[in-house]
PDB file of C-alpha atoms and ligand atoms in Angstrom:
ATOM      1  CA  MET W   1      -0.029  -0.013  -0.110  1.00 80.00           C
ATOM      2  CA  ALA W   2       1.316   3.468  -0.833  1.00 93.00           C
ATOM      3  CA  SER W   3       2.387   5.726   2.140  1.00 97.00           C
ATOM      4  CA  LEU W   4       3.435   9.287   2.827  1.00 98.00           C
ATOM      5  CA  SER W   5       7.015  10.211   2.542  1.00 98.00           C
ATOM      6  CA  VAL W   6       6.683  12.041   5.963  1.00 98.00           C
ATOM      7  CA  ASN W   7       5.860  11.090   9.580  1.00 97.00           C
ATOM      8  CA  HIS W   8       4.333  14.432  10.564  1.00 98.00           C
ATOM      9  CA  LEU W   9       2.472  17.291   8.519  1.00 98.00           C
ATOM     10  CA  LEU W  10       4.559  20.174   9.119  1.00 98.00           C
ATOM     11  CA  GLY W  11       4.363  22.065   5.849  1.00 98.00           C
ATOM     12  CA  ILE W  12       3.601  21.520   2.169  1.00 98.00           C
ATOM     13  CA  LYS W  13       7.311  22.325   1.575  1.00 98.00           C
ATOM     14  CA  ASP W  14       8.021  18.782   2.831  1.00 98.00           C
ATOM     15  CA  LEU W  15       5.586  16.943   0.579  1.00 98.00           C
ATOM     16  CA  THR W  16       6.207  15.387  -2.882  1.00 98.00           C
ATOM     17  CA  ARG W  17       3.649  15.510  -5.648  1.00 98.00           C
ATOM     18  CA  GLN W  18       3.077  11.879  -5.018  1.00 98.00           C
ATOM     19  CA  ASP W  19       2.167  12.640  -1.377  1.00 98.00           C
ATOM     20  CA  ILE W  20      -0.404  15.221  -2.365  1.00 98.00           C
ATOM     21  CA  GLU W  21      -2.054  12.853  -4.932  1.00 98.00           C
ATOM     22  CA  LEU W  22      -2.121  10.058  -2.246  1.00 98.00           C
ATOM     23  CA  ILE W  23      -3.928  12.454   0.048  1.00 98.00           C
ATOM     24  CA  PHE W  24      -6.298  13.430  -2.635  1.00 98.00           C
ATOM     25  CA  ASP W  25      -6.981   9.794  -3.502  1.00 98.00           C
ATOM     26  CA  THR W  26      -7.673   8.851  -0.070  1.00 98.00           C
ATOM     27  CA  ALA W  27      -9.839  12.314   0.517  1.00 98.00           C
ATOM     28  CA  ASP W  28     -12.058  10.899  -2.266  1.00 98.00           C
ATOM     29  CA  LYS W  29     -12.769   7.694  -0.600  1.00 98.00           C
ATOM     30  CA  PHE W  30     -13.563   9.506   2.635  1.00 98.00           C
ATOM     31  CA  LYS W  31     -15.815  12.046   0.873  1.00 98.00           C
ATOM     32  CA  GLU W  32     -17.931   9.078  -0.392  1.00 98.00           C
ATOM     33  CA  VAL W  33     -18.191   8.088   3.398  1.00 98.00           C
ATOM     34  CA  LEU W  34     -19.314  11.460   4.401  1.00 97.00           C
ATOM     35  CA  TYR W  35     -22.571  11.078   1.970  1.00 97.00           C
ATOM     36  CA  ARG W  36     -23.439   7.767   3.720  1.00 97.00           C
ATOM     37  CA  PRO W  37     -26.477   7.749   6.135  1.00 97.00           C
ATOM     38  CA  ILE W  38     -23.828   6.668   8.762  1.00 97.00           C
ATOM     39  CA  ARG W  39     -20.934   9.206   8.079  1.00 97.00           C
ATOM     40  CA  LYS W  40     -18.317   7.076  10.233  1.00 97.00           C
ATOM     41  CA  VAL W  41     -15.727   4.479   9.834  1.00 98.00           C
ATOM     42  CA  PRO W  42     -13.654   2.558  12.624  1.00 98.00           C
ATOM     43  CA  SER W  43     -10.185   3.471  10.851  1.00 98.00           C
ATOM     44  CA  LEU W  44      -8.831   5.505  13.960  1.00 98.00           C
ATOM     45  CA  ARG W  45     -10.669   3.684  16.812  1.00 97.00           C
ATOM     46  CA  ASP W  46      -7.339   2.864  18.376  1.00 95.00           C
ATOM     47  CA  MET W  47      -5.903   6.494  18.212  1.00 97.00           C
ATOM     48  CA  THR W  48      -6.283   9.367  20.513  1.00 98.00           C
ATOM     49  CA  ILE W  49      -5.830  12.835  19.160  1.00 98.00           C
ATOM     50  CA  ALA W  50      -5.397  16.297  20.895  1.00 98.00           C
ATOM     51  CA  ASN W  51      -6.508  19.442  19.094  1.00 98.00           C
ATOM     52  CA  VAL W  52      -4.258  21.880  20.660  1.00 98.00           C
ATOM     53  CA  PHE W  53      -5.040  25.469  19.742  1.00 97.00           C
ATOM     54  CA  PHE W  54      -3.210  28.595  21.041  1.00 96.00           C
ATOM     55  CA  GLU W  55      -5.058  30.986  18.411  1.00 95.00           C
ATOM     56  CA  ASN W  56      -8.652  31.491  17.589  1.00 94.00           C
ATOM     57  CA  SER W  57     -10.366  29.031  14.924  1.00 96.00           C
ATOM     58  CA  THR W  58     -13.586  28.076  13.732  1.00 97.00           C
ATOM     59  CA  ARG W  59     -13.009  26.136  10.458  1.00 98.00           C
ATOM     60  CA  THR W  60      -9.708  24.351  11.079  1.00 98.00           C
ATOM     61  CA  ARG W  61     -10.666  23.327  14.714  1.00 98.00           C
ATOM     62  CA  ILE W  62     -14.169  22.089  13.976  1.00 98.00           C
ATOM     63  CA  SER W  63     -13.058  20.405  10.675  1.00 98.00           C
ATOM     64  CA  PHE W  64     -10.180  18.376  12.355  1.00 98.00           C
ATOM     65  CA  GLU W  65     -12.462  17.428  15.280  1.00 98.00           C
ATOM     66  CA  LEU W  66     -15.224  16.256  12.746  1.00 98.00           C
ATOM     67  CA  ALA W  67     -12.645  14.261  10.829  1.00 98.00           C
ATOM     68  CA  GLU W  68     -11.272  12.689  13.796  1.00 98.00           C
ATOM     69  CA  LYS W  69     -14.894  11.693  15.073  1.00 98.00           C
ATOM     70  CA  ARG W  70     -15.898  10.436  11.585  1.00 98.00           C
ATOM     71  CA  LEU W  71     -12.829   8.207  11.788  1.00 98.00           C
ATOM     72  CA  SER W  72     -13.742   7.048  15.242  1.00 98.00           C
ATOM     73  CA  ALA W  73     -10.781   8.374  17.164  1.00 98.00           C
ATOM     74  CA  ASP W  74     -10.779   9.506  20.688  1.00 98.00           C
ATOM     75  CA  VAL W  75     -10.546  13.249  20.748  1.00 98.00           C
ATOM     76  CA  ILE W  76      -9.603  15.980  23.255  1.00 97.00           C
ATOM     77  CA  ASN W  77      -9.699  19.671  22.676  1.00 97.00           C
ATOM     78  CA  PHE W  78      -7.266  21.962  24.311  1.00 96.00           C
ATOM     79  CA  THR W  79      -7.530  25.807  24.124  1.00 93.00           C
ATOM     80  CA  ALA W  80      -4.835  28.051  25.698  1.00 91.00           C
ATOM     81  CA  SER W  81      -7.574  30.215  27.654  1.00 89.00           C
ATOM     82  CA  GLY W  82      -8.703  28.135  30.671  1.00 85.00           C
ATOM     83  CA  SER W  83      -5.489  25.958  30.728  1.00 92.00           C
ATOM     84  CA  SER W  84      -2.302  26.024  32.823  1.00 94.00           C
ATOM     85  CA  VAL W  85      -0.661  28.161  29.942  1.00 92.00           C
ATOM     86  CA  LYS W  86      -2.273  31.156  31.818  1.00 91.00           C
ATOM     87  CA  LYS W  87       0.086  30.058  34.830  1.00 94.00           C
ATOM     88  CA  GLY W  88       3.184  30.282  32.642  1.00 94.00           C
ATOM     89  CA  GLU W  89       3.431  26.625  31.667  1.00 96.00           C
ATOM     90  CA  THR W  90       5.636  26.451  28.402  1.00 97.00           C
ATOM     91  CA  LEU W  91       4.362  24.895  24.953  1.00 97.00           C
ATOM     92  CA  LEU W  92       6.669  22.033  25.339  1.00 97.00           C
ATOM     93  CA  ASP W  93       5.670  21.023  28.933  1.00 97.00           C
ATOM     94  CA  THR W  94       1.979  21.433  27.926  1.00 97.00           C
ATOM     95  CA  VAL W  95       2.438  19.117  25.069  1.00 98.00           C
ATOM     96  CA  LYS W  96       4.606  16.498  26.803  1.00 98.00           C
ATOM     97  CA  ASN W  97       1.968  16.360  29.626  1.00 97.00           C
ATOM     98  CA  ILE W  98      -0.886  15.689  27.028  1.00 98.00           C
ATOM     99  CA  VAL W  99       1.182  13.115  25.197  1.00 97.00           C
ATOM    100  CA  ALA W 100       2.107  11.452  28.755  1.00 97.00           C
ATOM    101  CA  MET W 101      -1.684  10.547  28.832  1.00 97.00           C
ATOM    102  CA  LYS W 102      -1.294   8.387  25.876  1.00 97.00           C
ATOM    103  CA  VAL W 103      -2.149  10.723  23.074  1.00 98.00           C
ATOM    104  CA  GLU W 104      -0.723   9.702  19.696  1.00 98.00           C
ATOM    105  CA  MET W 105      -1.417  12.597  17.444  1.00 98.00           C
ATOM    106  CA  ILE W 106      -1.339  16.571  18.136  1.00 98.00           C
ATOM    107  CA  VAL W 107      -2.973  18.972  15.874  1.00 98.00           C
ATOM    108  CA  LEU W 108      -1.339  22.292  16.772  1.00 98.00           C
ATOM    109  CA  ARG W 109      -2.146  25.925  15.946  1.00 98.00           C
ATOM    110  CA  HIS W 110       0.278  28.384  17.300  1.00 97.00           C
ATOM    111  CA  SER W 111       1.116  31.743  16.469  1.00 95.00           C
ATOM    112  CA  SER W 112       5.095  31.050  16.460  1.00 97.00           C
ATOM    113  CA  PRO W 113       6.271  29.941  13.038  1.00 97.00           C
ATOM    114  CA  GLY W 114       8.165  26.748  13.647  1.00 98.00           C
ATOM    115  CA  ALA W 115       6.255  25.692  16.653  1.00 98.00           C
ATOM    116  CA  PRO W 116       5.220  22.402  15.105  1.00 98.00           C
ATOM    117  CA  HIS W 117       8.484  21.534  13.803  1.00 98.00           C
ATOM    118  CA  PHE W 118       9.999  22.036  17.478  1.00 98.00           C
ATOM    119  CA  LEU W 119       7.259  19.805  18.880  1.00 98.00           C
ATOM    120  CA  ALA W 120       8.097  17.120  16.266  1.00 98.00           C
ATOM    121  CA  ARG W 121      11.707  17.152  17.290  1.00 98.00           C
ATOM    122  CA  GLN W 122      10.943  17.234  21.050  1.00 97.00           C
ATOM    123  CA  THR W 123       8.241  14.750  21.440  1.00 97.00           C
ATOM    124  CA  ASN W 124       7.213  11.178  20.364  1.00 96.00           C
ATOM    125  CA  ALA W 125       3.810  12.340  19.043  1.00 97.00           C
ATOM    126  CA  CYS W 126       2.825  12.647  15.351  1.00 98.00           C
ATOM    127  CA  ILE W 127       2.575  16.387  14.875  1.00 98.00           C
ATOM    128  CA  ILE W 128       0.215  18.069  12.309  1.00 98.00           C
ATOM    129  CA  ASN W 129       0.378  21.743  11.695  1.00 98.00           C
ATOM    130  CA  ALA W 130      -3.078  23.620  11.765  1.00 98.00           C
ATOM    131  CA  GLY W 131      -1.400  26.981  11.209  1.00 98.00           C
ATOM    132  CA  ASP W 132       2.099  28.249  12.638  1.00 98.00           C
ATOM    133  CA  GLY W 133       1.993  32.004  12.567  1.00 95.00           C
ATOM    134  CA  THR W 134       2.635  33.452   9.152  1.00 94.00           C
ATOM    135  CA  HIS W 135       4.439  30.420   7.815  1.00 97.00           C
ATOM    136  CA  GLU W 136       2.365  27.508   6.882  1.00 98.00           C
ATOM    137  CA  HIS W 137      -1.356  26.126   6.928  1.00 98.00           C
ATOM    138  CA  PRO W 138      -0.809  22.756   5.138  1.00 98.00           C
ATOM    139  CA  THR W 139      -4.338  21.308   5.453  1.00 99.00           C
ATOM    140  CA  GLN W 140      -5.825  24.578   4.002  1.00 98.00           C
ATOM    141  CA  ALA W 141      -3.510  24.381   0.977  1.00 98.00           C
ATOM    142  CA  LEU W 142      -4.565  20.722   0.422  1.00 99.00           C
ATOM    143  CA  LEU W 143      -8.262  21.415   0.645  1.00 99.00           C
ATOM    144  CA  ASP W 144      -7.960  24.498  -1.697  1.00 99.00           C
ATOM    145  CA  ALA W 145      -6.049  22.503  -4.379  1.00 99.00           C
ATOM    146  CA  TYR W 146      -8.390  19.594  -4.046  1.00 99.00           C
ATOM    147  CA  SER W 147     -11.407  22.078  -4.420  1.00 99.00           C
ATOM    148  CA  ILE W 148      -9.857  23.452  -7.512  1.00 98.00           C
ATOM    149  CA  LYS W 149      -9.221  19.850  -8.863  1.00 98.00           C
ATOM    150  CA  GLU W 150     -12.974  18.987  -8.095  1.00 98.00           C
ATOM    151  CA  LYS W 151     -14.396  22.125  -9.828  1.00 98.00           C
ATOM    152  CA  LEU W 152     -11.925  22.531 -12.796  1.00 98.00           C
ATOM    153  CA  GLY W 153     -11.005  18.795 -13.529  1.00 98.00           C
ATOM    154  CA  ALA W 154      -7.215  19.387 -12.820  1.00 98.00           C
ATOM    155  CA  VAL W 155      -4.987  21.766 -10.894  1.00 98.00           C
ATOM    156  CA  ALA W 156      -1.929  21.343 -13.473  1.00 98.00           C
ATOM    157  CA  GLY W 157      -2.053  24.011 -16.217  1.00 98.00           C
ATOM    158  CA  LYS W 158      -4.417  26.210 -14.251  1.00 98.00           C
ATOM    159  CA  LYS W 159      -3.717  30.046 -13.491  1.00 98.00           C
ATOM    160  CA  ILE W 160      -4.270  30.748  -9.861  1.00 98.00           C
ATOM    161  CA  ALA W 161      -4.164  34.229  -8.621  1.00 98.00           C
ATOM    162  CA  ILE W 162      -3.877  34.627  -4.698  1.00 98.00           C
ATOM    163  CA  ILE W 163      -5.183  38.193  -3.938  1.00 98.00           C
ATOM    164  CA  GLY W 164      -4.661  40.155  -0.865  1.00 97.00           C
ATOM    165  CA  ASP W 165      -2.412  40.192   2.143  1.00 95.00           C
ATOM    166  CA  ILE W 166       0.471  37.770   1.166  1.00 96.00           C
ATOM    167  CA  SER W 167       2.937  38.917   3.758  1.00 94.00           C
ATOM    168  CA  HIS W 168       0.847  37.945   6.734  1.00 92.00           C
ATOM    169  CA  SER W 169      -0.621  34.812   5.180  1.00 95.00           C
ATOM    170  CA  ARG W 170       0.254  31.372   6.017  1.00 97.00           C
ATOM    171  CA  VAL W 171      -2.390  30.294   3.679  1.00 98.00           C
ATOM    172  CA  ALA W 172      -0.489  32.160   0.680  1.00 98.00           C
ATOM    173  CA  LEU W 173       2.840  30.449   1.219  1.00 98.00           C
ATOM    174  CA  SER W 174       1.236  26.780   1.597  1.00 98.00           C
ATOM    175  CA  ASN W 175      -0.884  27.463  -1.570  1.00 98.00           C
ATOM    176  CA  ILE W 176       2.170  28.459  -3.492  1.00 98.00           C
ATOM    177  CA  PHE W 177       4.058  25.454  -2.719  1.00 98.00           C
ATOM    178  CA  CYS W 178       1.051  22.971  -3.145  1.00 98.00           C
ATOM    179  CA  LEU W 179      -0.282  24.527  -6.433  1.00 98.00           C
ATOM    180  CA  GLN W 180       3.272  24.698  -8.019  1.00 98.00           C
ATOM    181  CA  LYS W 181       4.039  21.089  -6.992  1.00 98.00           C
ATOM    182  CA  LEU W 182       0.722  20.175  -8.730  1.00 98.00           C
ATOM    183  CA  GLY W 183       1.821  22.018 -12.051  1.00 98.00           C
ATOM    184  CA  ALA W 184      -0.234  25.255 -11.761  1.00 98.00           C
ATOM    185  CA  GLU W 185       0.885  28.642 -12.571  1.00 98.00           C
ATOM    186  CA  VAL W 186       0.503  31.111  -9.464  1.00 98.00           C
ATOM    187  CA  MET W 187       0.332  34.938  -9.404  1.00 98.00           C
ATOM    188  CA  VAL W 188       0.252  37.040  -6.201  1.00 98.00           C
ATOM    189  CA  CYS W 189      -1.656  40.327  -6.190  1.00 98.00           C
ATOM    190  CA  GLY W 190      -2.173  42.987  -3.558  1.00 97.00           C
ATOM    191  CA  PRO W 191      -0.505  46.433  -2.501  1.00 96.00           C
ATOM    192  CA  ALA W 192       3.139  46.512  -2.368  1.00 96.00           C
ATOM    193  CA  THR W 193       3.053  46.736   1.376  1.00 94.00           C
ATOM    194  CA  LEU W 194       1.588  43.368   1.597  1.00 95.00           C
ATOM    195  CA  ILE W 195       3.788  41.405  -0.843  1.00 96.00           C
ATOM    196  CA  PRO W 196       7.084  40.222   0.610  1.00 95.00           C
ATOM    197  CA  LYS W 197      10.131  41.753  -1.541  1.00 93.00           C
ATOM    198  CA  HIS W 198      11.805  38.372  -2.477  1.00 94.00           C
ATOM    199  CA  ILE W 199       8.758  36.460  -3.400  1.00 97.00           C
ATOM    200  CA  THR W 200       9.520  36.158  -7.090  1.00 97.00           C
ATOM    201  CA  SER W 201      12.322  33.756  -5.811  1.00 98.00           C
ATOM    202  CA  LEU W 202       9.526  31.225  -5.317  1.00 98.00           C
ATOM    203  CA  GLY W 203       8.524  31.446  -9.000  1.00 98.00           C
ATOM    204  CA  VAL W 204       5.415  33.352  -8.736  1.00 98.00           C
ATOM    205  CA  LYS W 205       4.270  36.526 -10.898  1.00 98.00           C
ATOM    206  CA  VAL W 206       3.577  39.498  -8.852  1.00 98.00           C
ATOM    207  CA  VAL W 207       0.951  42.259  -9.970  1.00 98.00           C
ATOM    208  CA  HIS W 208      -0.348  45.196  -7.973  1.00 97.00           C
ATOM    209  CA  ASN W 209      -3.594  45.466  -9.887  1.00 97.00           C
ATOM    210  CA  THR W 210      -6.742  43.292  -9.142  1.00 98.00           C
ATOM    211  CA  ARG W 211      -8.075  43.735 -12.840  1.00 98.00           C
ATOM    212  CA  GLN W 212      -4.763  42.657 -14.284  1.00 98.00           C
ATOM    213  CA  ALA W 213      -4.895  39.575 -12.022  1.00 98.00           C
ATOM    214  CA  LEU W 214      -8.386  38.687 -12.783  1.00 98.00           C
ATOM    215  CA  LEU W 215      -7.905  38.938 -16.575  1.00 98.00           C
ATOM    216  CA  TRP W 216      -5.011  36.423 -16.210  1.00 98.00           C
ATOM    217  CA  CYS W 217      -6.469  33.847 -13.893  1.00 98.00           C
ATOM    218  CA  ASP W 218      -8.714  30.763 -13.852  1.00 98.00           C
ATOM    219  CA  VAL W 219      -9.223  31.017 -10.066  1.00 98.00           C
ATOM    220  CA  ALA W 220      -9.034  33.937  -7.726  1.00 98.00           C
ATOM    221  CA  ASN W 221      -7.938  32.815  -4.036  1.00 98.00           C
ATOM    222  CA  VAL W 222      -8.881  35.839  -2.249  1.00 98.00           C
ATOM    223  CA  LEU W 223      -7.221  36.284   1.329  1.00 97.00           C
ATOM    224  CA  ARG W 224      -8.407  38.074   4.402  1.00 94.00           C
ATOM    225  CA  ILE W 225      -7.272  41.339   5.431  1.00 90.00           C
ATOM    226  CA  GLN W 226      -5.916  40.657   8.777  1.00 83.00           C
ATOM    227  CA  LEU W 227      -7.783  43.554  10.717  1.00 75.00           C
ATOM    228  CA  GLU W 228      -5.664  42.718  13.859  1.00 73.00           C
ATOM    229  CA  ARG W 229      -2.715  43.814  12.040  1.00 67.00           C
ATOM    230  CA  GLN W 230      -3.857  47.260  10.613  1.00 63.00           C
ATOM    231  CA  GLN W 231      -2.261  49.073  13.346  1.00 65.00           C
ATOM    232  CA  ASP W 232       0.986  48.390  11.616  1.00 70.00           C
ATOM    233  CA  LYS W 233      -0.272  50.863   8.906  1.00 78.00           C
ATOM    234  CA  HIS W 234       0.202  48.596   5.813  1.00 83.00           C
ATOM    235  CA  LEU W 235      -2.806  50.095   4.265  1.00 83.00           C
ATOM    236  CA  PRO W 236      -3.940  53.775   4.201  1.00 83.00           C
ATOM    237  CA  SER W 237      -7.398  52.618   4.882  1.00 88.00           C
ATOM    238  CA  LEU W 238      -9.875  49.712   4.643  1.00 90.00           C
ATOM    239  CA  ARG W 239     -12.027  51.884   2.325  1.00 92.00           C
ATOM    240  CA  GLU W 240      -9.095  52.488  -0.087  1.00 93.00           C
ATOM    241  CA  TYR W 241      -8.314  48.663  -0.073  1.00 94.00           C
ATOM    242  CA  ALA W 242     -11.816  47.697  -0.924  1.00 95.00           C
ATOM    243  CA  ARG W 243     -11.999  50.145  -3.664  1.00 95.00           C
ATOM    244  CA  TYR W 244      -8.540  49.275  -5.269  1.00 95.00           C
ATOM    245  CA  PHE W 245      -8.150  45.532  -4.363  1.00 96.00           C
ATOM    246  CA  GLY W 246     -11.677  44.297  -3.377  1.00 97.00           C
ATOM    247  CA  ILE W 247     -13.508  42.117  -5.835  1.00 98.00           C
ATOM    248  CA  ASN W 248     -17.288  43.041  -6.681  1.00 97.00           C
ATOM    249  CA  ALA W 249     -19.841  41.629  -9.164  1.00 98.00           C
ATOM    250  CA  ALA W 250     -19.518  44.707 -11.533  1.00 97.00           C
ATOM    251  CA  LEU W 251     -15.654  44.163 -11.868  1.00 98.00           C
ATOM    252  CA  LEU W 252     -16.227  40.300 -12.712  1.00 98.00           C
ATOM    253  CA  LYS W 253     -18.950  41.335 -15.049  1.00 97.00           C
ATOM    254  CA  GLU W 254     -16.444  43.696 -16.841  1.00 97.00           C
ATOM    255  CA  ILE W 255     -13.720  41.071 -17.003  1.00 97.00           C
ATOM    256  CA  GLY W 256     -16.379  38.890 -18.802  1.00 96.00           C
ATOM    257  CA  LYS W 257     -15.159  35.318 -18.229  1.00 97.00           C
ATOM    258  CA  PRO W 258     -16.017  32.908 -15.543  1.00 96.00           C
ATOM    259  CA  ILE W 259     -13.421  33.009 -12.578  1.00 98.00           C
ATOM    260  CA  THR W 260     -13.700  30.544  -9.739  1.00 98.00           C
ATOM    261  CA  ILE W 261     -13.826  32.584  -6.337  1.00 98.00           C
ATOM    262  CA  MET W 262     -12.216  31.013  -3.284  1.00 98.00           C
ATOM    263  CA  HIS W 263     -11.553  32.262   0.103  1.00 98.00           C
ATOM    264  CA  PRO W 264     -10.144  30.405   3.108  1.00 98.00           C
ATOM    265  CA  GLY W 265     -12.177  32.504   5.486  1.00 97.00           C
ATOM    266  CA  PRO W 266     -13.326  34.318   7.633  1.00 96.00           C
ATOM    267  CA  ILE W 267     -14.449  36.820   5.107  1.00 97.00           C
ATOM    268  CA  ASN W 268     -14.365  40.452   5.668  1.00 95.00           C
ATOM    269  CA  ARG W 269     -17.488  41.075   3.595  1.00 97.00           C
ATOM    270  CA  GLY W 270     -17.330  44.408   1.743  1.00 97.00           C
ATOM    271  CA  ILE W 271     -13.645  44.561   1.911  1.00 95.00           C
ATOM    272  CA  GLU W 272     -11.807  41.805   0.015  1.00 96.00           C
ATOM    273  CA  LEU W 273     -15.241  40.470  -1.379  1.00 98.00           C
ATOM    274  CA  THR W 274     -18.669  41.806  -1.666  1.00 98.00           C
ATOM    275  CA  SER W 275     -21.486  39.620  -0.787  1.00 98.00           C
ATOM    276  CA  ASP W 276     -22.803  39.263  -4.332  1.00 97.00           C
ATOM    277  CA  VAL W 277     -19.232  37.656  -5.235  1.00 98.00           C
ATOM    278  CA  ALA W 278     -18.821  35.575  -1.982  1.00 98.00           C
ATOM    279  CA  ASP W 279     -22.311  34.026  -2.474  1.00 98.00           C
ATOM    280  CA  SER W 280     -22.251  33.840  -6.387  1.00 97.00           C
ATOM    281  CA  ALA W 281     -22.536  30.664  -8.333  1.00 97.00           C
ATOM    282  CA  HIS W 282     -18.786  30.979  -9.129  1.00 98.00           C
ATOM    283  CA  SER W 283     -17.840  30.833  -5.583  1.00 98.00           C
ATOM    284  CA  ILE W 284     -16.687  27.507  -4.104  1.00 98.00           C
ATOM    285  CA  ILE W 285     -16.023  28.790  -0.642  1.00 98.00           C
ATOM    286  CA  LEU W 286     -18.427  26.487   1.035  1.00 98.00           C
ATOM    287  CA  ASP W 287     -17.115  23.527  -1.112  1.00 98.00           C
ATOM    288  CA  GLN W 288     -13.739  24.528   0.336  1.00 98.00           C
ATOM    289  CA  VAL W 289     -15.081  24.121   3.888  1.00 98.00           C
ATOM    290  CA  GLU W 290     -16.922  20.898   3.107  1.00 98.00           C
ATOM    291  CA  ASN W 291     -13.729  19.208   1.260  1.00 98.00           C
ATOM    292  CA  GLY W 292     -11.732  20.212   4.442  1.00 98.00           C
ATOM    293  CA  VAL W 293     -13.383  17.386   6.390  1.00 98.00           C
ATOM    294  CA  ALA W 294     -12.397  14.649   3.936  1.00 98.00           C
ATOM    295  CA  ILE W 295      -8.811  16.098   3.358  1.00 98.00           C
ATOM    296  CA  ARG W 296      -8.102  16.029   7.098  1.00 98.00           C
ATOM    297  CA  MET W 297      -9.716  12.442   7.427  1.00 98.00           C
ATOM    298  CA  ALA W 298      -7.101  11.454   4.869  1.00 98.00           C
ATOM    299  CA  VAL W 299      -4.266  13.186   6.423  1.00 98.00           C
ATOM    300  CA  LEU W 300      -5.048  11.596   9.823  1.00 98.00           C
ATOM    301  CA  TYR W 301      -5.536   8.290   8.366  1.00 98.00           C
ATOM    302  CA  LEU W 302      -2.271   8.191   6.239  1.00 98.00           C
ATOM    303  CA  LEU W 303      -0.289   9.462   9.285  1.00 98.00           C
ATOM    304  CA  ALA W 304      -1.781   6.950  11.625  1.00 98.00           C
ATOM    305  CA  GLU W 305      -0.633   4.312   9.400  1.00 97.00           C
ATOM    306  CA  LYS W 306       2.994   5.649  10.013  1.00 96.00           C
ATOM    307  CA  ILE W 307       2.580   5.555  13.657  1.00 96.00           C
ATOM    308  CA  LYS W 308       1.510   1.827  13.167  1.00 93.00           C
ATOM    309  CA  VAL W 309       4.981   1.187  11.339  1.00 92.00           C
ATOM    310  CA  TYR W 310       7.074   2.803  14.159  1.00 91.00           C
ATOM    311  CA  GLY W 311       4.901   1.616  16.919  1.00 86.00           C
ATOM    312  CA  ARG W 312       2.646   3.506  19.282  1.00 85.00           C
ATOM    313  CA  GLY W 313       4.434   5.955  21.606  1.00 86.00           C
ATOM    314  CA  GLU W 314       7.851   5.517  19.585  1.00 89.00           C
ATOM    315  CA  LYS W 315       9.794   8.504  18.313  1.00 91.00           C
ATOM    316  CA  LEU W 316       8.698   9.125  14.493  1.00 91.00           C
ATOM    317  CA  SER W 317      12.173  10.070  13.012  1.00 75.00           C
TER     318      SER W 317
HETATM  319  N1   CP O   1      -9.370  29.064   7.268  1.00 82.15           N
HETATM  320  C1   CP O   1      -8.949  29.061   8.512  1.00 82.15           C
HETATM  321  O1   CP O   1      -7.915  28.639   8.912  1.00 82.15           O
HETATM  322  O2   CP O   1     -10.041  29.525   9.198  1.00 82.15           O
HETATM  323  P1   CP O   1     -10.072  29.326  10.747  1.00 82.15           P
HETATM  324  O3   CP O   1      -9.002  30.343  11.263  1.00 82.15           O
HETATM  325  O4   CP O   1     -11.461  29.803  11.224  1.00 82.15           O
HETATM  326  O5   CP O   1      -9.661  28.030  11.207  1.00 82.15           O
END
């Protein structure tokens, strides 16, 4: 049976194209399970998984929890608020204590880039990155690419524009790695203050004009303007951003070709997308959310197979 080349999911950068295709093939099977009257299989009934979230989340946390429950795993949810982190306990001590209770897999969201990599080195658990600061968000990129494949039949050869705050976005970096590994062309678009200077070294095109990006692309993956970072003055105002970089139905009509609209959420309606675009027939935003469960089931299932090879509780190299 085919298996992943990695023992943890820390980032898309570490995956091969074959790994991504294996995850997609496995997700196809789990997506079929999700349409059965009983949406559950026993595959992970011998696994205990902790969702350890140090940052807020709606989609990723619920999607992982549902994926784990659909696979019959035992699940615990940890959030920093209300925990002993508030008494000063470190990330490593927190996770080592959770692992000591015979937890085999840790799904981690943390504001520090590299936090999942650190835990993969320091603990015996299988670590899945659910977003580490501005670095990577691998399962988001996998579900995004899977949704493009589902909508357009393939990812290879497609032109994908990632529009918005590229500098602060873990979704952008993981998407760039994933889409390029699958043979897509990638463009990033946004104000110069929100695009890293050296991003062309990743082989992406760069434009600062949304109309130009839309004329070029088959798919626009529109990113959230991170309102919590606006005190850093990357933008003169949100109104100005909406006017020059926001996408509305009138602009898409002028472009005059079908463009698939994506967004990882949460959407700032009226800033990066108007509601008539977010809720239009060309939007696959809720398909992305639906596919997230099957993709996460596939990732958990394939990594659990690796744990069985090494032996439960043993260090995964
Ligand atoms: N897409 C995403 O990561 O959303 P949440 O922050 O709600 O998990």
